[in-house]
Amino acid sequence: MTSWQVMVRVRRGELDLDVTFEGDDKPLALVGPNGSGKTSVLRAIAGVLAVRDARVTVGDTILEDTSAGVRVPTEERRIGYVPQGFGLFPHLTVLENVEFGLSTGKNRIRPEERSRRALQMLSELNCASLAGRSVEHLSGGEKQRIALARSLVLEPGLLLLDEPLAALDATLRRRLRRFLAERLFMFRGPSITVTHDVRDVAALGAQIVALEHGRVVQQGPLSLIQQSPATEFLAEFVGAD
């Protein structure tokens, strides 16, 4: 089992993050109050957060160190990132969205190979029939699957999911929670999921990393945090007495 550590130090205006946490091949769930820095941590790791003062490492790899002039381009980080709202391109078809990451930078491959890999990933997610559809005409659940396909087709070393179930109704959320748990198990690589729902944590079998005010306040399995939550927010989050 691969162990790894994430370090994110970012100062940008009022944003002050100094976060270090460890993981392995099991999913991690990043939780915390609004404004605690959860989305900023993911954006910093993915390389889509513009910063002047930052250091971001995953394992032994330095992704960004502004003091040393180091910045690995976003497309070279081998990171799959599904942002809030899924970040799909409305003017492209489903297939073109999934192919997109294989058409730029070092990931660029021949068009026929792009299509083959994208269609294969859509098939694995039971979405091949949507390949020619416009993204604008997809349901919330379909968009979630397409966004996940677009990330997984890149064969990422780390998968980042920012509230992937938040915009869905309760019935669809339950169904896609099971689907997401299955996909992360099959992925067998490290993943970090931002969530506001303890049921997501339980379904994914995830370790919790809790942030407050840009700092890690507790990390551990759900059972441990239910027994001894470190803060009032965590006590409410896990439903502790």
Short mmCIF file of C-alpha atoms in Angstrom, two decimals:
data_model
loop_
_atom_site.label_atom_id
_atom_site.label_comp_id
_atom_site.label_asym_id
_atom_site.label_seq_id
_atom_site.Cartn_x
_atom_site.Cartn_y
_atom_site.Cartn_z
CA MET A 1 0.00 0.00 0.00
CA THR A 2 1.35 3.43 -1.00
CA SER A 3 1.69 6.04 1.74
CA TRP A 4 1.94 9.71 0.89
CA GLN A 5 1.78 13.14 2.45
CA VAL A 6 0.23 16.38 1.23
CA MET A 7 1.57 19.73 2.32
CA VAL A 8 -0.21 22.91 1.24
CA ARG A 9 0.97 26.31 2.40
CA VAL A 10 -0.75 29.20 0.67
CA ARG A 11 -1.02 32.88 1.48
CA ARG A 12 -3.22 34.91 -0.83
CA GLY A 13 -5.09 37.95 0.46
CA GLU A 14 -7.21 36.76 3.38
CA LEU A 15 -6.50 33.12 2.51
CA ASP A 16 -4.02 31.57 4.96
CA LEU A 17 -3.59 27.82 4.56
CA ASP A 18 -1.00 25.73 6.35
CA VAL A 19 -2.14 22.15 5.95
CA THR A 20 -0.29 18.84 6.18
CA PHE A 21 -1.96 15.44 6.17
CA GLU A 22 -1.13 11.85 5.30
CA GLY A 23 -2.92 9.16 3.36
CA ASP A 24 -2.61 5.85 1.57
CA ASP A 25 -4.66 4.12 -1.11
CA LYS A 26 -7.86 4.49 0.94
CA PRO A 27 -10.09 7.50 0.19
CA LEU A 28 -9.70 10.66 2.24
CA ALA A 29 -12.65 12.93 3.04
CA LEU A 30 -11.84 16.61 3.56
CA VAL A 31 -14.44 18.19 5.86
CA GLY A 32 -14.87 21.48 7.67
CA PRO A 33 -17.05 24.58 7.99
CA ASN A 34 -17.61 26.90 5.04
CA GLY A 35 -14.52 29.02 4.49
CA SER A 36 -12.15 26.59 6.21
CA GLY A 37 -10.05 26.14 3.05
CA LYS A 38 -11.24 22.78 1.68
CA THR A 39 -11.74 23.84 -1.93
CA SER A 40 -8.58 25.94 -1.86
CA VAL A 41 -6.56 22.88 -0.80
CA LEU A 42 -7.84 20.92 -3.80
CA ARG A 43 -7.29 23.83 -6.18
CA ALA A 44 -3.74 24.32 -4.91
CA ILE A 45 -2.93 20.62 -5.39
CA ALA A 46 -4.49 20.62 -8.87
CA GLY A 47 -2.57 23.75 -9.85
CA VAL A 48 -5.57 25.95 -10.66
CA LEU A 49 -5.19 28.38 -7.75
CA ALA A 50 -3.16 31.47 -8.63
CA VAL A 51 -0.84 32.22 -5.71
CA ARG A 52 2.22 34.32 -4.96
CA ASP A 53 3.37 32.48 -1.85
CA ALA A 54 2.83 28.72 -1.82
CA ARG A 55 4.41 25.33 -1.31
CA VAL A 56 2.53 22.22 -2.42
CA THR A 57 3.95 18.71 -2.21
CA VAL A 58 2.46 15.27 -2.71
CA GLY A 59 4.75 12.56 -1.40
CA ASP A 60 8.29 13.40 -2.53
CA THR A 61 7.09 15.48 -5.48
CA ILE A 62 7.20 19.26 -5.21
CA LEU A 63 4.32 20.56 -7.32
CA GLU A 64 4.78 24.20 -6.39
CA ASP A 65 7.32 26.20 -4.40
CA THR A 66 7.15 29.89 -5.16
CA SER A 67 10.25 30.66 -3.06
CA ALA A 68 12.32 28.32 -5.26
CA GLY A 69 10.61 29.24 -8.53
CA VAL A 70 9.19 25.73 -8.94
CA ARG A 71 5.79 25.15 -10.53
CA VAL A 72 4.74 21.95 -12.27
CA PRO A 73 2.15 22.85 -14.95
CA THR A 74 -1.38 21.73 -14.17
CA GLU A 75 -1.53 19.33 -17.12
CA GLU A 76 1.69 17.59 -16.02
CA ARG A 77 0.68 16.85 -12.41
CA ARG A 78 -1.08 13.52 -13.11
CA ILE A 79 -4.02 14.69 -11.03
CA GLY A 80 -7.67 14.14 -11.86
CA TYR A 81 -9.77 17.05 -10.61
CA VAL A 82 -13.58 17.21 -10.54
CA PRO A 83 -14.55 20.71 -9.34
CA GLN A 84 -17.86 21.82 -7.88
CA GLY A 85 -20.42 21.91 -10.67
CA PHE A 86 -18.28 19.34 -12.58
CA GLY A 87 -16.53 21.87 -14.88
CA LEU A 88 -17.74 20.34 -18.14
CA PHE A 89 -17.56 22.32 -21.39
CA PRO A 90 -21.14 23.02 -22.53
CA HIS A 91 -20.17 23.62 -26.17
CA LEU A 92 -18.60 20.14 -26.51
CA THR A 93 -20.20 16.72 -26.74
CA VAL A 94 -19.80 14.15 -24.00
CA LEU A 95 -17.09 12.34 -25.97
CA GLU A 96 -15.22 15.58 -26.68
CA ASN A 97 -15.31 16.47 -22.98
CA VAL A 98 -13.77 13.13 -22.01
CA GLU A 99 -11.18 13.39 -24.80
CA PHE A 100 -10.18 16.92 -23.86
CA GLY A 101 -7.40 16.11 -21.40
CA LEU A 102 -5.82 13.75 -23.93
CA SER A 103 -5.51 16.51 -26.53
CA THR A 104 -3.18 18.92 -24.74
CA GLY A 105 0.35 19.04 -23.37
CA LYS A 106 2.24 15.86 -22.53
CA ASN A 107 -1.03 13.91 -22.41
CA ARG A 108 -1.66 14.59 -26.10
CA ILE A 109 -2.18 11.44 -28.16
CA ARG A 110 -3.40 10.68 -31.69
CA PRO A 111 -7.10 11.48 -32.32
CA GLU A 112 -8.07 7.87 -32.99
CA GLU A 113 -6.41 6.71 -29.76
CA ARG A 114 -8.07 9.57 -27.89
CA SER A 115 -11.48 8.46 -29.07
CA ARG A 116 -10.77 4.81 -28.28
CA ARG A 117 -9.69 5.52 -24.71
CA ALA A 118 -12.52 7.97 -24.08
CA LEU A 119 -15.15 5.54 -25.37
CA GLN A 120 -13.65 2.74 -23.29
CA MET A 121 -13.89 4.88 -20.15
CA LEU A 122 -17.46 5.87 -20.96
CA SER A 123 -18.30 2.19 -21.38
CA GLU A 124 -16.76 1.36 -18.00
CA LEU A 125 -19.04 3.98 -16.42
CA ASN A 126 -22.07 2.77 -18.40
CA CYS A 127 -22.24 6.04 -20.33
CA ALA A 128 -21.23 5.01 -23.86
CA SER A 129 -24.72 5.78 -25.17
CA LEU A 130 -24.22 9.43 -24.19
CA ALA A 131 -21.07 9.95 -26.29
CA GLY A 132 -22.70 12.11 -28.96
CA ARG A 133 -24.97 14.06 -26.61
CA SER A 134 -24.57 17.71 -25.72
CA VAL A 135 -23.52 18.24 -22.11
CA GLU A 136 -26.26 20.84 -21.75
CA HIS A 137 -28.90 18.13 -22.08
CA LEU A 138 -27.53 15.80 -19.40
CA SER A 139 -29.04 15.17 -15.98
CA GLY A 140 -27.07 15.93 -12.83
CA GLY A 141 -26.19 12.27 -12.37
CA GLU A 142 -25.03 11.95 -15.97
CA LYS A 143 -22.84 15.04 -15.63
CA GLN A 144 -21.26 13.57 -12.52
CA ARG A 145 -20.33 10.39 -14.36
CA ILE A 146 -18.95 12.28 -17.36
CA ALA A 147 -16.83 14.52 -15.13
CA LEU A 148 -15.47 11.43 -13.40
CA ALA A 149 -14.76 9.78 -16.77
CA ARG A 150 -12.85 12.86 -17.93
CA SER A 151 -10.61 12.62 -14.87
CA LEU A 152 -10.11 8.85 -14.87
CA VAL A 153 -9.24 8.64 -18.58
CA LEU A 154 -6.01 10.49 -17.76
CA GLU A 155 -4.94 7.60 -15.48
CA PRO A 156 -4.19 10.03 -12.64
CA GLY A 157 -1.94 9.31 -9.70
CA LEU A 158 -4.30 11.27 -7.43
CA LEU A 159 -8.03 11.97 -7.77
CA LEU A 160 -9.62 15.14 -6.32
CA LEU A 161 -13.41 15.48 -6.00
CA ASP A 162 -14.98 18.71 -4.74
CA GLU A 163 -18.46 18.01 -3.35
CA PRO A 164 -19.34 15.63 -6.20
CA LEU A 165 -22.81 14.85 -4.80
CA ALA A 166 -23.82 18.26 -3.46
CA ALA A 167 -26.01 19.43 -6.36
CA LEU A 168 -28.09 16.24 -6.61
CA ASP A 169 -31.49 15.43 -5.12
CA ALA A 170 -31.65 12.99 -2.20
CA THR A 171 -32.68 9.92 -4.22
CA LEU A 172 -30.03 10.43 -6.89
CA ARG A 173 -27.43 11.24 -4.24
CA ARG A 174 -27.96 7.87 -2.53
CA ARG A 175 -27.61 5.99 -5.81
CA LEU A 176 -24.54 7.88 -6.97
CA ARG A 177 -22.94 7.62 -3.54
CA ARG A 178 -22.87 3.85 -4.03
CA PHE A 179 -21.59 4.29 -7.58
CA LEU A 180 -18.81 6.62 -6.45
CA ALA A 181 -17.76 4.22 -3.68
CA GLU A 182 -17.49 1.41 -6.24
CA ARG A 183 -15.45 3.55 -8.65
CA LEU A 184 -13.01 4.71 -5.98
CA PHE A 185 -12.54 1.09 -4.88
CA MET A 186 -11.79 0.11 -8.49
CA PHE A 187 -9.49 3.13 -8.92
CA ARG A 188 -7.24 1.79 -6.14
CA GLY A 189 -5.30 5.02 -6.04
CA PRO A 190 -5.34 7.87 -3.54
CA SER A 191 -8.31 10.22 -3.63
CA ILE A 192 -9.47 13.29 -1.70
CA THR A 193 -13.18 14.13 -1.61
CA VAL A 194 -14.58 17.34 -0.14
CA THR A 195 -17.97 16.72 1.47
CA HIS A 196 -20.45 18.21 3.93
CA ASP A 197 -22.26 14.91 4.49
CA VAL A 198 -21.09 12.26 6.95
CA ARG A 199 -23.00 9.67 4.90
CA ASP A 200 -20.53 10.22 2.07
CA VAL A 201 -17.67 9.49 4.46
CA ALA A 202 -19.29 6.26 5.63
CA ALA A 203 -20.17 5.07 2.12
CA LEU A 204 -16.67 5.72 0.79
CA GLY A 205 -15.00 4.12 3.80
CA ALA A 206 -12.90 7.27 3.97
CA GLN A 207 -10.50 8.61 6.54
CA ILE A 208 -11.46 12.10 7.69
CA VAL A 209 -9.19 15.13 7.48
CA ALA A 210 -10.92 18.03 9.24
CA LEU A 211 -10.01 21.66 8.52
CA GLU A 212 -10.90 24.78 10.44
CA HIS A 213 -9.47 28.25 9.75
CA GLY A 214 -7.00 26.83 7.24
CA ARG A 215 -5.49 24.28 9.63
CA VAL A 216 -5.94 20.53 10.21
CA VAL A 217 -7.70 20.05 13.54
CA GLN A 218 -8.13 16.26 13.44
CA GLN A 219 -7.46 13.28 11.18
CA GLY A 220 -8.63 9.71 11.57
CA PRO A 221 -11.32 7.14 10.79
CA LEU A 222 -14.97 8.05 11.26
CA SER A 223 -15.27 5.73 14.26
CA LEU A 224 -12.47 7.55 16.12
CA ILE A 225 -13.90 10.99 15.45
CA GLN A 226 -17.37 9.85 16.52
CA GLN A 227 -15.85 8.74 19.84
CA SER A 228 -13.74 11.83 20.40
CA PRO A 229 -14.41 14.80 18.10
CA ALA A 230 -11.83 17.55 18.51
CA THR A 231 -14.16 20.49 17.85
CA GLU A 232 -17.80 21.48 18.09
CA PHE A 233 -18.10 21.40 14.30
CA LEU A 234 -16.87 17.81 14.17
CA ALA A 235 -19.22 16.74 16.96
CA GLU A 236 -22.14 18.09 14.93
CA PHE A 237 -20.78 16.65 11.66
CA VAL A 238 -20.50 13.07 12.93
CA GLY A 239 -23.60 13.28 15.13
CA ALA A 240 -21.73 12.68 18.37
CA ASP A 241 -23.61 13.10 21.65
#
